[in-house]
Short mmCIF file of C-alpha atoms and ligand atoms in Angstrom, two decimals:
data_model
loop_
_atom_site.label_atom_id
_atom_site.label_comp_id
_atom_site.label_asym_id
_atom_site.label_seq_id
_atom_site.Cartn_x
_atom_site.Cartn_y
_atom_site.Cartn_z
CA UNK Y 1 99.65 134.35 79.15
CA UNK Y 2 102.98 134.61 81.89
CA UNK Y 3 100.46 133.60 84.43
CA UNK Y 4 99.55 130.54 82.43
CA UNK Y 5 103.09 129.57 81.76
CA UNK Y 6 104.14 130.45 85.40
CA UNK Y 7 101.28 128.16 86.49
CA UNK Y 8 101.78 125.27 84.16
CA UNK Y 9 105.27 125.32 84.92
CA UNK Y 10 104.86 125.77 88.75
CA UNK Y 11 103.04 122.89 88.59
CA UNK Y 12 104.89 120.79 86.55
CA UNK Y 13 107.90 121.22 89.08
CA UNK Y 14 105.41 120.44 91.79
CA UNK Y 15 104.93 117.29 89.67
CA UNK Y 16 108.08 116.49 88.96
CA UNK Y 17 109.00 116.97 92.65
CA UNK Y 18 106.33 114.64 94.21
CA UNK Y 19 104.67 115.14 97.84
CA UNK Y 20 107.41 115.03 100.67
CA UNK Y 21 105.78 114.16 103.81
CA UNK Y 22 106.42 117.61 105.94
CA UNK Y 23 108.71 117.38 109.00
CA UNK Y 24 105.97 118.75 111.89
CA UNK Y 25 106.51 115.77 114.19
CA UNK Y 26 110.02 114.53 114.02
CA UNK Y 27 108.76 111.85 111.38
CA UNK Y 28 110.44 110.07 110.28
CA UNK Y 29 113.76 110.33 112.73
CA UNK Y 30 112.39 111.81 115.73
CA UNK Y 31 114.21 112.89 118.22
CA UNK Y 32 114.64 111.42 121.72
CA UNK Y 33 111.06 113.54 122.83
CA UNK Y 34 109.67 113.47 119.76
CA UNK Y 35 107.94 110.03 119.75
CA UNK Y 36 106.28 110.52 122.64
CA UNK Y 37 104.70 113.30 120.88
CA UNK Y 38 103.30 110.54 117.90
CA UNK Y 39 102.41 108.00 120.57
CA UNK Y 40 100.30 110.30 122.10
CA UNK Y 41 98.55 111.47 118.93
CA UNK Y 42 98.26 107.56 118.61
CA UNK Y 43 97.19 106.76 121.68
CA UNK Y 44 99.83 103.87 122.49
CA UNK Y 45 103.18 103.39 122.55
CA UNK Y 46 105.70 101.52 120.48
CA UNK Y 47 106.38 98.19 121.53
CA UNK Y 48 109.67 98.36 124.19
CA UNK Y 49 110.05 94.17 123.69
CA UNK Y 50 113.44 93.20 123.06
CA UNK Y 51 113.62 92.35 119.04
CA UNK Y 52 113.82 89.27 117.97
CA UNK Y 53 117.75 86.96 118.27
CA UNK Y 54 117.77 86.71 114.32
CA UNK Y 55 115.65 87.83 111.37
CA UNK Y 56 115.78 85.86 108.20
CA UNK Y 57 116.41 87.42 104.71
CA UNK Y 58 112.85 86.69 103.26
CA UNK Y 59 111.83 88.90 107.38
CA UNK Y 60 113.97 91.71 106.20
CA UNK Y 61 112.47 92.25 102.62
CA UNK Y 62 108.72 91.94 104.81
CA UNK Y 63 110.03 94.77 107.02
CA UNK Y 64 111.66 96.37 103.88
CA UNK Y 65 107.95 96.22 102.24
CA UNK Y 66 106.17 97.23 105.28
CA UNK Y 67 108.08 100.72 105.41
CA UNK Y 68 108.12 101.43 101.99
CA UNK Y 69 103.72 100.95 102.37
CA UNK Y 70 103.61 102.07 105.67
CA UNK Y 71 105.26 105.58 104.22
CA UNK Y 72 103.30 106.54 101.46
CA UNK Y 73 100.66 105.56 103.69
CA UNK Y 74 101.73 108.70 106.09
CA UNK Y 75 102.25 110.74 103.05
CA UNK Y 76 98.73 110.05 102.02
CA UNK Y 77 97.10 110.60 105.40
CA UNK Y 78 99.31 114.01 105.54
CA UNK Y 79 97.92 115.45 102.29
CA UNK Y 80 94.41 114.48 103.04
CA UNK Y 81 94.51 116.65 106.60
CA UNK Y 82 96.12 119.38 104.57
CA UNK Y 83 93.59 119.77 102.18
CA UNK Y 84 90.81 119.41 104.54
CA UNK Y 85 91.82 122.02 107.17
CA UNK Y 86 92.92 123.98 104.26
CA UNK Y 87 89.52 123.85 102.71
CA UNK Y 88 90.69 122.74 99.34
CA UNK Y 89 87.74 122.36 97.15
CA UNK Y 90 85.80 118.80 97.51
CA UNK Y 91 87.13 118.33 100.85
CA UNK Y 92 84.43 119.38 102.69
CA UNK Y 93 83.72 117.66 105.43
CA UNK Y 94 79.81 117.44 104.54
CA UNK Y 95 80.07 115.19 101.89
CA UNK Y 96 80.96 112.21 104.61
CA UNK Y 97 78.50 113.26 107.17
CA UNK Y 98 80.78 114.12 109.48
CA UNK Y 99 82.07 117.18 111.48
CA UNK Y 100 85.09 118.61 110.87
CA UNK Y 101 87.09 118.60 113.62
CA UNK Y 102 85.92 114.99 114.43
CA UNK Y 103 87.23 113.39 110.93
CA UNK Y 104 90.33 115.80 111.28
CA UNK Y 105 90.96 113.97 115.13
CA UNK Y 106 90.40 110.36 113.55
CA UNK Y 107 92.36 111.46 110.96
CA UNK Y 108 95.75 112.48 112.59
CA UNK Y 109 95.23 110.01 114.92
CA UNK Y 110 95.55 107.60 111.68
CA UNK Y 111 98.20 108.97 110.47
CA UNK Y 112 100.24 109.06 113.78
CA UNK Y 113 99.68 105.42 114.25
CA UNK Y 114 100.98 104.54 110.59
CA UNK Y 115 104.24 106.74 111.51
CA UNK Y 116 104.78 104.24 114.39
CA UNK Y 117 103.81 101.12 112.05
CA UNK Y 118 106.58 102.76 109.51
CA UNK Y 119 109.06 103.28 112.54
CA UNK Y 120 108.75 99.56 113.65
CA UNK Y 121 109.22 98.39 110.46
CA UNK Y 122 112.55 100.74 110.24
CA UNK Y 123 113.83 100.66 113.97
CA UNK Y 124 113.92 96.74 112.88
CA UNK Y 125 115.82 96.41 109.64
CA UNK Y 126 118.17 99.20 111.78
CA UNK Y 127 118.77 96.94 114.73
CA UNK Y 128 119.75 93.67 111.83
CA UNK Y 129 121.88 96.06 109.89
CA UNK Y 130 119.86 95.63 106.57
CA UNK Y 131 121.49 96.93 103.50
CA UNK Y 132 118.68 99.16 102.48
CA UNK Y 133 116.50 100.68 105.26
CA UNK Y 134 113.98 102.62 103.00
CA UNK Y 135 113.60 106.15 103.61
CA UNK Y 136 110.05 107.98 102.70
CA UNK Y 137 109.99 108.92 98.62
CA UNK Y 138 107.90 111.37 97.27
CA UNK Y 139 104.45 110.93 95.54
CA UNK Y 140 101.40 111.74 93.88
CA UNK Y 141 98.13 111.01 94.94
CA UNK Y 142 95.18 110.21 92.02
CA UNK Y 143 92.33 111.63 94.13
CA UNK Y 144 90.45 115.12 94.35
CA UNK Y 145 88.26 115.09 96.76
CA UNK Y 146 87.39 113.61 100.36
CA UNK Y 147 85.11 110.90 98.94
CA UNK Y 148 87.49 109.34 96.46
CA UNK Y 149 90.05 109.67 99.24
CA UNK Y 150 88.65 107.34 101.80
CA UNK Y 151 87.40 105.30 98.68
CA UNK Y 152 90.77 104.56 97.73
CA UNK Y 153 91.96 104.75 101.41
CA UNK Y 154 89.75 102.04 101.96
CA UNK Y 155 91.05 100.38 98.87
CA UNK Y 156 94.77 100.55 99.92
CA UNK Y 157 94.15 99.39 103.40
CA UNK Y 158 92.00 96.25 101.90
CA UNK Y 159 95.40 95.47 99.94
CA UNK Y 160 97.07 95.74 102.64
CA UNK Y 161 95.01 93.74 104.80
CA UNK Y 162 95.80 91.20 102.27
CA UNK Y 163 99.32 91.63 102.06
CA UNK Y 164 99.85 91.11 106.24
CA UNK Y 165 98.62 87.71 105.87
CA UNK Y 166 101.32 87.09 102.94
CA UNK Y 167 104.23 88.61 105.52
CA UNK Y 168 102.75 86.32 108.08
CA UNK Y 169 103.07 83.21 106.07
CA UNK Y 170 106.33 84.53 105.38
CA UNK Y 171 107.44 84.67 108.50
CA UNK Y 172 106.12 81.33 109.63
CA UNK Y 173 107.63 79.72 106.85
CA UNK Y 174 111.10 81.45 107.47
CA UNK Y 175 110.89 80.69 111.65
CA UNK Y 176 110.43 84.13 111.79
CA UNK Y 177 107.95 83.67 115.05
CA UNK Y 178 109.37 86.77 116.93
CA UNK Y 179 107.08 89.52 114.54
CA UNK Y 180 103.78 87.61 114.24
CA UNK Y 181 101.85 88.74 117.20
CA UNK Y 182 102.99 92.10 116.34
CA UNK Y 183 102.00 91.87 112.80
CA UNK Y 184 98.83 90.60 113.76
CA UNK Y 185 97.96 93.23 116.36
CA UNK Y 186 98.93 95.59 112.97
CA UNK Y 187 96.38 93.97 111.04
CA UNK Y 188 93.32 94.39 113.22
CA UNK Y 189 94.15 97.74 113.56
CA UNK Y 190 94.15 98.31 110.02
CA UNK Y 191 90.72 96.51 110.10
CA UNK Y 192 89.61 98.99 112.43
CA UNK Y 193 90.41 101.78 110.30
CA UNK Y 194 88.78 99.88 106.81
CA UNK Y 195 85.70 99.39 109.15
CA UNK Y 196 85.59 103.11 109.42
CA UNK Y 197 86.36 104.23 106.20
CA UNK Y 198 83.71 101.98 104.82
CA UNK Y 199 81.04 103.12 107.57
CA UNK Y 200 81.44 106.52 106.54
CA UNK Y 201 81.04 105.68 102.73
CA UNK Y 202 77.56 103.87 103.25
CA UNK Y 203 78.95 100.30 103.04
CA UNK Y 204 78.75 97.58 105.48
CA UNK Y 205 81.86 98.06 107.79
CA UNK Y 206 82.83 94.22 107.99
CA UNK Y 207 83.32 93.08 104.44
CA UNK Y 208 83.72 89.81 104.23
CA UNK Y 209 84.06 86.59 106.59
CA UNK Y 210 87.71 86.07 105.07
CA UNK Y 211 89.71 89.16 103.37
CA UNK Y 212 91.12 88.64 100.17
CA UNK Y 213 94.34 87.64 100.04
CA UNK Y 214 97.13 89.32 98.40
CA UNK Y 215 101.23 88.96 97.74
CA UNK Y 216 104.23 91.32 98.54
CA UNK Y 217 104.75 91.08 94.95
CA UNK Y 218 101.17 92.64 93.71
CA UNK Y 219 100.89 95.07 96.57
CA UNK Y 220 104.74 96.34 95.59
CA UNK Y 221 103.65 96.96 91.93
CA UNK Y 222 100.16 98.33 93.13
CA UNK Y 223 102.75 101.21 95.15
CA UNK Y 224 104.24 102.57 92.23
CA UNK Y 225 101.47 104.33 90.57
CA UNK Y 226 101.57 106.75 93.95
CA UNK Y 227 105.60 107.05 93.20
CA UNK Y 228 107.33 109.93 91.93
CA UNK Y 229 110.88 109.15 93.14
CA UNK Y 230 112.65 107.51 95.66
CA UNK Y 231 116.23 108.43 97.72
CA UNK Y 232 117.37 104.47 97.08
CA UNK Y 233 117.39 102.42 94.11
CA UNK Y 234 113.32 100.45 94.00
CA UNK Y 235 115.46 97.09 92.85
CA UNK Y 236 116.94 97.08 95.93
CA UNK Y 237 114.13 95.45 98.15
CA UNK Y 238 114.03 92.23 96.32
CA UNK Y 239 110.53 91.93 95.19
CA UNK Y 240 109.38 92.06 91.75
CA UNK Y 241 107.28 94.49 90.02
CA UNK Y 242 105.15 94.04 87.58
CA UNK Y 243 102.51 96.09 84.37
CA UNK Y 244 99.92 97.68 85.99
CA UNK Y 245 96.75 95.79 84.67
CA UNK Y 246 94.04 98.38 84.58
CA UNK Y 247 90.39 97.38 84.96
CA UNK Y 248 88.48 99.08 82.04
CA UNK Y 249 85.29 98.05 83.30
CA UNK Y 250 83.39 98.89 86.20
CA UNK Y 251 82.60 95.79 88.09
CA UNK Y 252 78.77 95.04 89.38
CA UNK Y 253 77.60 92.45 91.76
CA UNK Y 254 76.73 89.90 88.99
CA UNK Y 255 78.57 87.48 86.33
CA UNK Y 256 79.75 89.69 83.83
CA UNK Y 257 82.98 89.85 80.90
CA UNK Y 258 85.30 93.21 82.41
CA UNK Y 259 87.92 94.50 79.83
CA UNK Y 260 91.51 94.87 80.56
CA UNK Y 261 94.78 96.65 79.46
CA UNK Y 262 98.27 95.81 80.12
CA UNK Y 263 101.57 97.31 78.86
CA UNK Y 264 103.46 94.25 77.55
CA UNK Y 265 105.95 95.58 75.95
CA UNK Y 266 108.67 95.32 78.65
CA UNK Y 267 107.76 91.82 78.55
CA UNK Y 268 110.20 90.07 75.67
CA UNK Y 269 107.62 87.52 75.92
CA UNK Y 270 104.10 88.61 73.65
CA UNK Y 271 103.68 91.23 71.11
CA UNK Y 272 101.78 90.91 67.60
CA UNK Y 273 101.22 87.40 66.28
CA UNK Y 274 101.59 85.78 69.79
CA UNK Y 275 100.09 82.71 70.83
CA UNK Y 276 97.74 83.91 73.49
CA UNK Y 277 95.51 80.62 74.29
CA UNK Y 278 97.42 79.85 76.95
CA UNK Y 279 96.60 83.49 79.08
CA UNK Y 280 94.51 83.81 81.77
CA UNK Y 281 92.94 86.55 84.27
CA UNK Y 282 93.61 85.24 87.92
CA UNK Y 283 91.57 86.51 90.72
CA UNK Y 284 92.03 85.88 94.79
CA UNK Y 285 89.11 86.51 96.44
CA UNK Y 286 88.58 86.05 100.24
CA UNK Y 287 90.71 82.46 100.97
CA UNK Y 288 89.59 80.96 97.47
CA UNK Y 289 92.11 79.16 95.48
CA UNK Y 290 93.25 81.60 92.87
CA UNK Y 291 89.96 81.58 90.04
CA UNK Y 292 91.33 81.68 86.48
CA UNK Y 293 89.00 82.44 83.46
CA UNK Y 294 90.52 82.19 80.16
CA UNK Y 295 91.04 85.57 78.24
CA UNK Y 296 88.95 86.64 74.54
CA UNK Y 297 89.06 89.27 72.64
CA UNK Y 298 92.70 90.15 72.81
CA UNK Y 299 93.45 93.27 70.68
CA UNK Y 300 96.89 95.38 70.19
CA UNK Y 301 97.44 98.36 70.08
CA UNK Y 302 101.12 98.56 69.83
CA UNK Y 303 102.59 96.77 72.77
CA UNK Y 304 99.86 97.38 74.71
CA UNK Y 305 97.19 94.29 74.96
CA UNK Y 306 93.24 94.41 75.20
CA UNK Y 307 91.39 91.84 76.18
CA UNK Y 308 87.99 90.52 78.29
CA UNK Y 309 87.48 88.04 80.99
CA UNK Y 310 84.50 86.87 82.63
CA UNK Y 311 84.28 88.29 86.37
CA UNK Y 312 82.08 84.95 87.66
CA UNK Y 313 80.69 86.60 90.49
CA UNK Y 314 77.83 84.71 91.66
CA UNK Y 315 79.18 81.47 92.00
CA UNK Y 316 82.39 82.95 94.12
CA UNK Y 317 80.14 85.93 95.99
CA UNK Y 318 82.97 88.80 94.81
CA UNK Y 319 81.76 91.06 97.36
CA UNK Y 320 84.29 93.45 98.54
CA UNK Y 321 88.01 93.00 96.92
CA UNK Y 322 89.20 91.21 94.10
CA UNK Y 323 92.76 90.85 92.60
CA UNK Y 324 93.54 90.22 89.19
CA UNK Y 325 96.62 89.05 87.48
CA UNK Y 326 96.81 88.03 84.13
CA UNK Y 327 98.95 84.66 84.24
CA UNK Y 328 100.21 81.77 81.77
CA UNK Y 329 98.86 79.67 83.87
CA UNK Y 330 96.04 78.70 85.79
CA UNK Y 331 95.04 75.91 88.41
CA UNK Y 332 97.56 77.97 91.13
CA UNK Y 333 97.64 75.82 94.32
CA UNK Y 334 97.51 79.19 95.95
CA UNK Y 335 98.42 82.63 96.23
CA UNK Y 336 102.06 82.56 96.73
CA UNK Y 337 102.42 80.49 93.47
CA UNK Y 338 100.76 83.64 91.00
CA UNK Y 339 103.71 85.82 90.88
CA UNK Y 340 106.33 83.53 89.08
CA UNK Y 341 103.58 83.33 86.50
CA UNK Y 342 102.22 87.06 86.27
CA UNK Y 343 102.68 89.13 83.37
CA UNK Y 344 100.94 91.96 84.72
CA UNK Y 345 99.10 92.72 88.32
CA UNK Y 346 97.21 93.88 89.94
CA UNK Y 347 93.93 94.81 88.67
CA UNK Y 348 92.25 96.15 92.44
CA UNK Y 349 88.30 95.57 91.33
CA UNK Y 350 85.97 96.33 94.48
CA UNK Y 351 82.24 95.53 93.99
CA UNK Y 352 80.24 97.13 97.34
CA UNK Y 353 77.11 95.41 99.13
CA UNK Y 354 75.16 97.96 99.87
CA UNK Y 355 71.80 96.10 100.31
CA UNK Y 356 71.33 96.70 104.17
CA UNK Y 357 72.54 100.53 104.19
C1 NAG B 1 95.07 117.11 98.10
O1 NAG B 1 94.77 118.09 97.17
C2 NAG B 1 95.62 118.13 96.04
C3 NAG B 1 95.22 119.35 95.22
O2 NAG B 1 93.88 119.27 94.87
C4 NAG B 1 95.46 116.83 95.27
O3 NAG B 1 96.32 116.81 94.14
C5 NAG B 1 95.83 115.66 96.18
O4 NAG B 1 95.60 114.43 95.50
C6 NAG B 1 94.97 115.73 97.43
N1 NAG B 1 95.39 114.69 98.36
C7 NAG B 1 94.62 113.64 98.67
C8 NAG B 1 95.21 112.64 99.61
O5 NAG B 1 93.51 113.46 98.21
C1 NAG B 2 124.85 95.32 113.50
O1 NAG B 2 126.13 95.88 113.32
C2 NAG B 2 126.73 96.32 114.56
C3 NAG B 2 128.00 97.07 114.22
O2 NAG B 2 128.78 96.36 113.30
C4 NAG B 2 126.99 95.10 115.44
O3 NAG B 2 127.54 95.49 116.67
C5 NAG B 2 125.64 94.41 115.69
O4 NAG B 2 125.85 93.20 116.41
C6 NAG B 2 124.93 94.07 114.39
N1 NAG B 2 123.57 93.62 114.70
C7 NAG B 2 123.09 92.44 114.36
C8 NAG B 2 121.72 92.12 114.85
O5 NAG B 2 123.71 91.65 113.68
C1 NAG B 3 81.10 86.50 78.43
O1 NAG B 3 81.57 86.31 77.14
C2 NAG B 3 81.43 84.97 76.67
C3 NAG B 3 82.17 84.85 75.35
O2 NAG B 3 81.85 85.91 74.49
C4 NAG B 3 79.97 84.67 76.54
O3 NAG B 3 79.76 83.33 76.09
C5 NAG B 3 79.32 84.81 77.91
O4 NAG B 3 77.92 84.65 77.80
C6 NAG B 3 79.62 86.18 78.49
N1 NAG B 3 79.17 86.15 79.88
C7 NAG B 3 78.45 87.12 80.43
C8 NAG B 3 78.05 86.89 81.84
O5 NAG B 3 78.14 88.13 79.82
C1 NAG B 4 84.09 90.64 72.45
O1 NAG B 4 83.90 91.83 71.72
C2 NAG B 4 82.62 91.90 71.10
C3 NAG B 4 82.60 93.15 70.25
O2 NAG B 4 83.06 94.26 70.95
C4 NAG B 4 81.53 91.91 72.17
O3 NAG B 4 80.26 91.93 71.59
C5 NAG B 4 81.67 90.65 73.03
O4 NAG B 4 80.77 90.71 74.11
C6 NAG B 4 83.07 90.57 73.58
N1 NAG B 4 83.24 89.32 74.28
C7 NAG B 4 83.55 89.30 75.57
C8 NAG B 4 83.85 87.96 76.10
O5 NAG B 4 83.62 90.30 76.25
C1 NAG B 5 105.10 82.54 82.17
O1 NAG B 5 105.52 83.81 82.58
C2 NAG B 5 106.67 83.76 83.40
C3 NAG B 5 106.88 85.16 83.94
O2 NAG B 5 106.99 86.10 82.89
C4 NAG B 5 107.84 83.22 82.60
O3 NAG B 5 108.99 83.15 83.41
C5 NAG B 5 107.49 81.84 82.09
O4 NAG B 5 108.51 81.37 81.23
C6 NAG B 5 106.18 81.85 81.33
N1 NAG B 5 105.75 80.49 81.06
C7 NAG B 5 105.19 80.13 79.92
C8 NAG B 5 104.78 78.70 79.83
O5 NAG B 5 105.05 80.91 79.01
#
């Protein structure tokens, strides 16, 4: 009975505390040795160009994103080493085919070169005196073993494979040209490590000819299921987050309706009784325009809404990553023009071709 208590309690602390990323490397204010230590693990070195003459607001809240990503992305990459080399239960090494130490190397290699992606990101909104240069939170991670790991490994990096093209637009837009060849060399090294992750779950490792799109604002909200507290105030990197919109259905490579939830009641906007003809789920797939089916079904259960939507697959070839929003409005000239009219997002649906494997 004490032991039970003891252990429920023990690990509702543990909850309540989050995972801190563990100082072994200096990460993430290393010392005037210390990176040398990560670059090597890396194998590379930061980039020693002189930063840019000016950085524009919307540049700062890109960097501000990219470091608040970029560090759960260490944290993650930390606890999956952990439980490997500590032979936690389902993190055998077997179940990818691989050897041990091999995936372990890969591994901290990974994780070193997302330390110096998150250091970038910081080192630059140091050097323009931004008002909020996000230290690592703490978090909690949804998977338990090494195969839902580099599932949703492979699912976070597609996101934010997405995301790098938004912050590249942004920067164009903002005459930011000084981080884009950076920012590109960032995402075809994420694209290295997707091709990987896929490889070693039986898919193809290239996954489509264009990767989905995504927005700072639906790859912010995605971050905050893995969040169990931060040292600065979230509201303070100027990006809005929004309902998570869970996928109740798994998605198959065909037309089919999928069933969603969404928390509304934050919303002010819909409860009981509302009008709802005029709701929609949005999906960017690949470099599409935005696809928006109309929603049926729509059941409450107190402020929370129920509803289906078709998932037109064939027509749109839905391989690989899909984003849904549910919106008020449909016929988006693009991308950028879905968050202003999101109610809640994203719903991350990934449908796998696994014909040639
Ligand atoms: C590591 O193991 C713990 C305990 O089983 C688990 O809660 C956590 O999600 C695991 N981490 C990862 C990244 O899978
Ligand atoms: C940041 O603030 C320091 C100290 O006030 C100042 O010397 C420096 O020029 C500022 N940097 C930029 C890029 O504005
Ligand atoms: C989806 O639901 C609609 C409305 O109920 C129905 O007409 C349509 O046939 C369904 N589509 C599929 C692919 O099941
Ligand atoms: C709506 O719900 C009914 C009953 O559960 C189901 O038969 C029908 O397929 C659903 N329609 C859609 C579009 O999913
Ligand atoms: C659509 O939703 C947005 C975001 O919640 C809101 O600002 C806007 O007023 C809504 N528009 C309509 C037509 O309901």
């Amino acid at each position: 009975m004490l032991t039970t208590t003891l252990a429920s309690s023990a690990a509702i602390l543990g909850l309540a505390a989050g995972y801190a990323i563990p100082n072994t490397d200096g990460f993430p204010s290393p010392n005037a040795e210390q990176p040398l230590t990560i670059e090597t693990q890396a194998d590379g070195l930061l980039s020693n160009l002189p930063p840019p003459p000016t950085l524009s607001a919307a540049g700062i809240t890109n960097f501000q994103l990219i470091a608040y990503n970029e560090h759960y992305e260490v944290a993650f990459f930390t606890s999956l080493i952990d439980n490997i080399t500590n032979h936690v239960d389902n993190y055998e090494y077997v179940s990818v085919n691989r050897d041990e130490a091999e995936i372990v190397e890969i591994l901290k290699t990974v994780k070193a070169q997302e330390e110096l992606h998150a250091l970038t990101a910081t080192n630059t909104l140091k050097h323009f005196n931004a008002s909020l240069v996000p230290e690592p939170c703490t978090y909690k991670f949804p998977t338990t073993s090494l195969e839902e790991a580099i599932d949703l490994a492979s699912t976070f990096t597609d996101l934010v494979l997405g995301t790098l093209q938004d912050a590249s637009q942004s920067f164009a837009k903002n005459g930011d040209d000084g981080p884009v060849r950076a920012i590109a060399s960032v995402i075809g090294q994420e694209g290295e490590q997707n091709g990987f992750y896929r490889f070693i779950l039986s898919r193809k490792p290239s996954q489509k000819p264009f990767l989905t799109t995504s927005t700072a604002a639906f790859a912010f909200s995605a971050l905050q299921q893995f969040i169990v507290s931060c040292p600065f105030d979230i509201a303070d990197i100027p990006i809005p987050v929004f309902p998570a919109l869970d996928v109740l259905t798994p998605a198959g490579p065909k037309d089919m309706n999928l069933t969603f939830s969404a928390d509304l009641s934050a919303s002010g906007q819909y409860s009981q009784g509302s009008d709802l003809s005029g709701l929609f789920v949005t999906y960017l797939v690949g470099q599409q325009l935005p696809i928006s089916e109309p929603i049926t079904n729509a059941t409450w259960y107190g402020g929370i809404l129920t509803f289906d939507a078709l998932f037109p697959f064939t027509d749109n070839v839905m391989e690989g990553l899909s984003i849904a929003a549910l919106t008020n409005a449909s016929n988006f000239a693009n991308a950028d023009a879905m968050p202003a009219n999101t109610l809640a997002a994203p719903g991350l649906i990934q449908v796998q071709d696994m014909s040639a494997l």
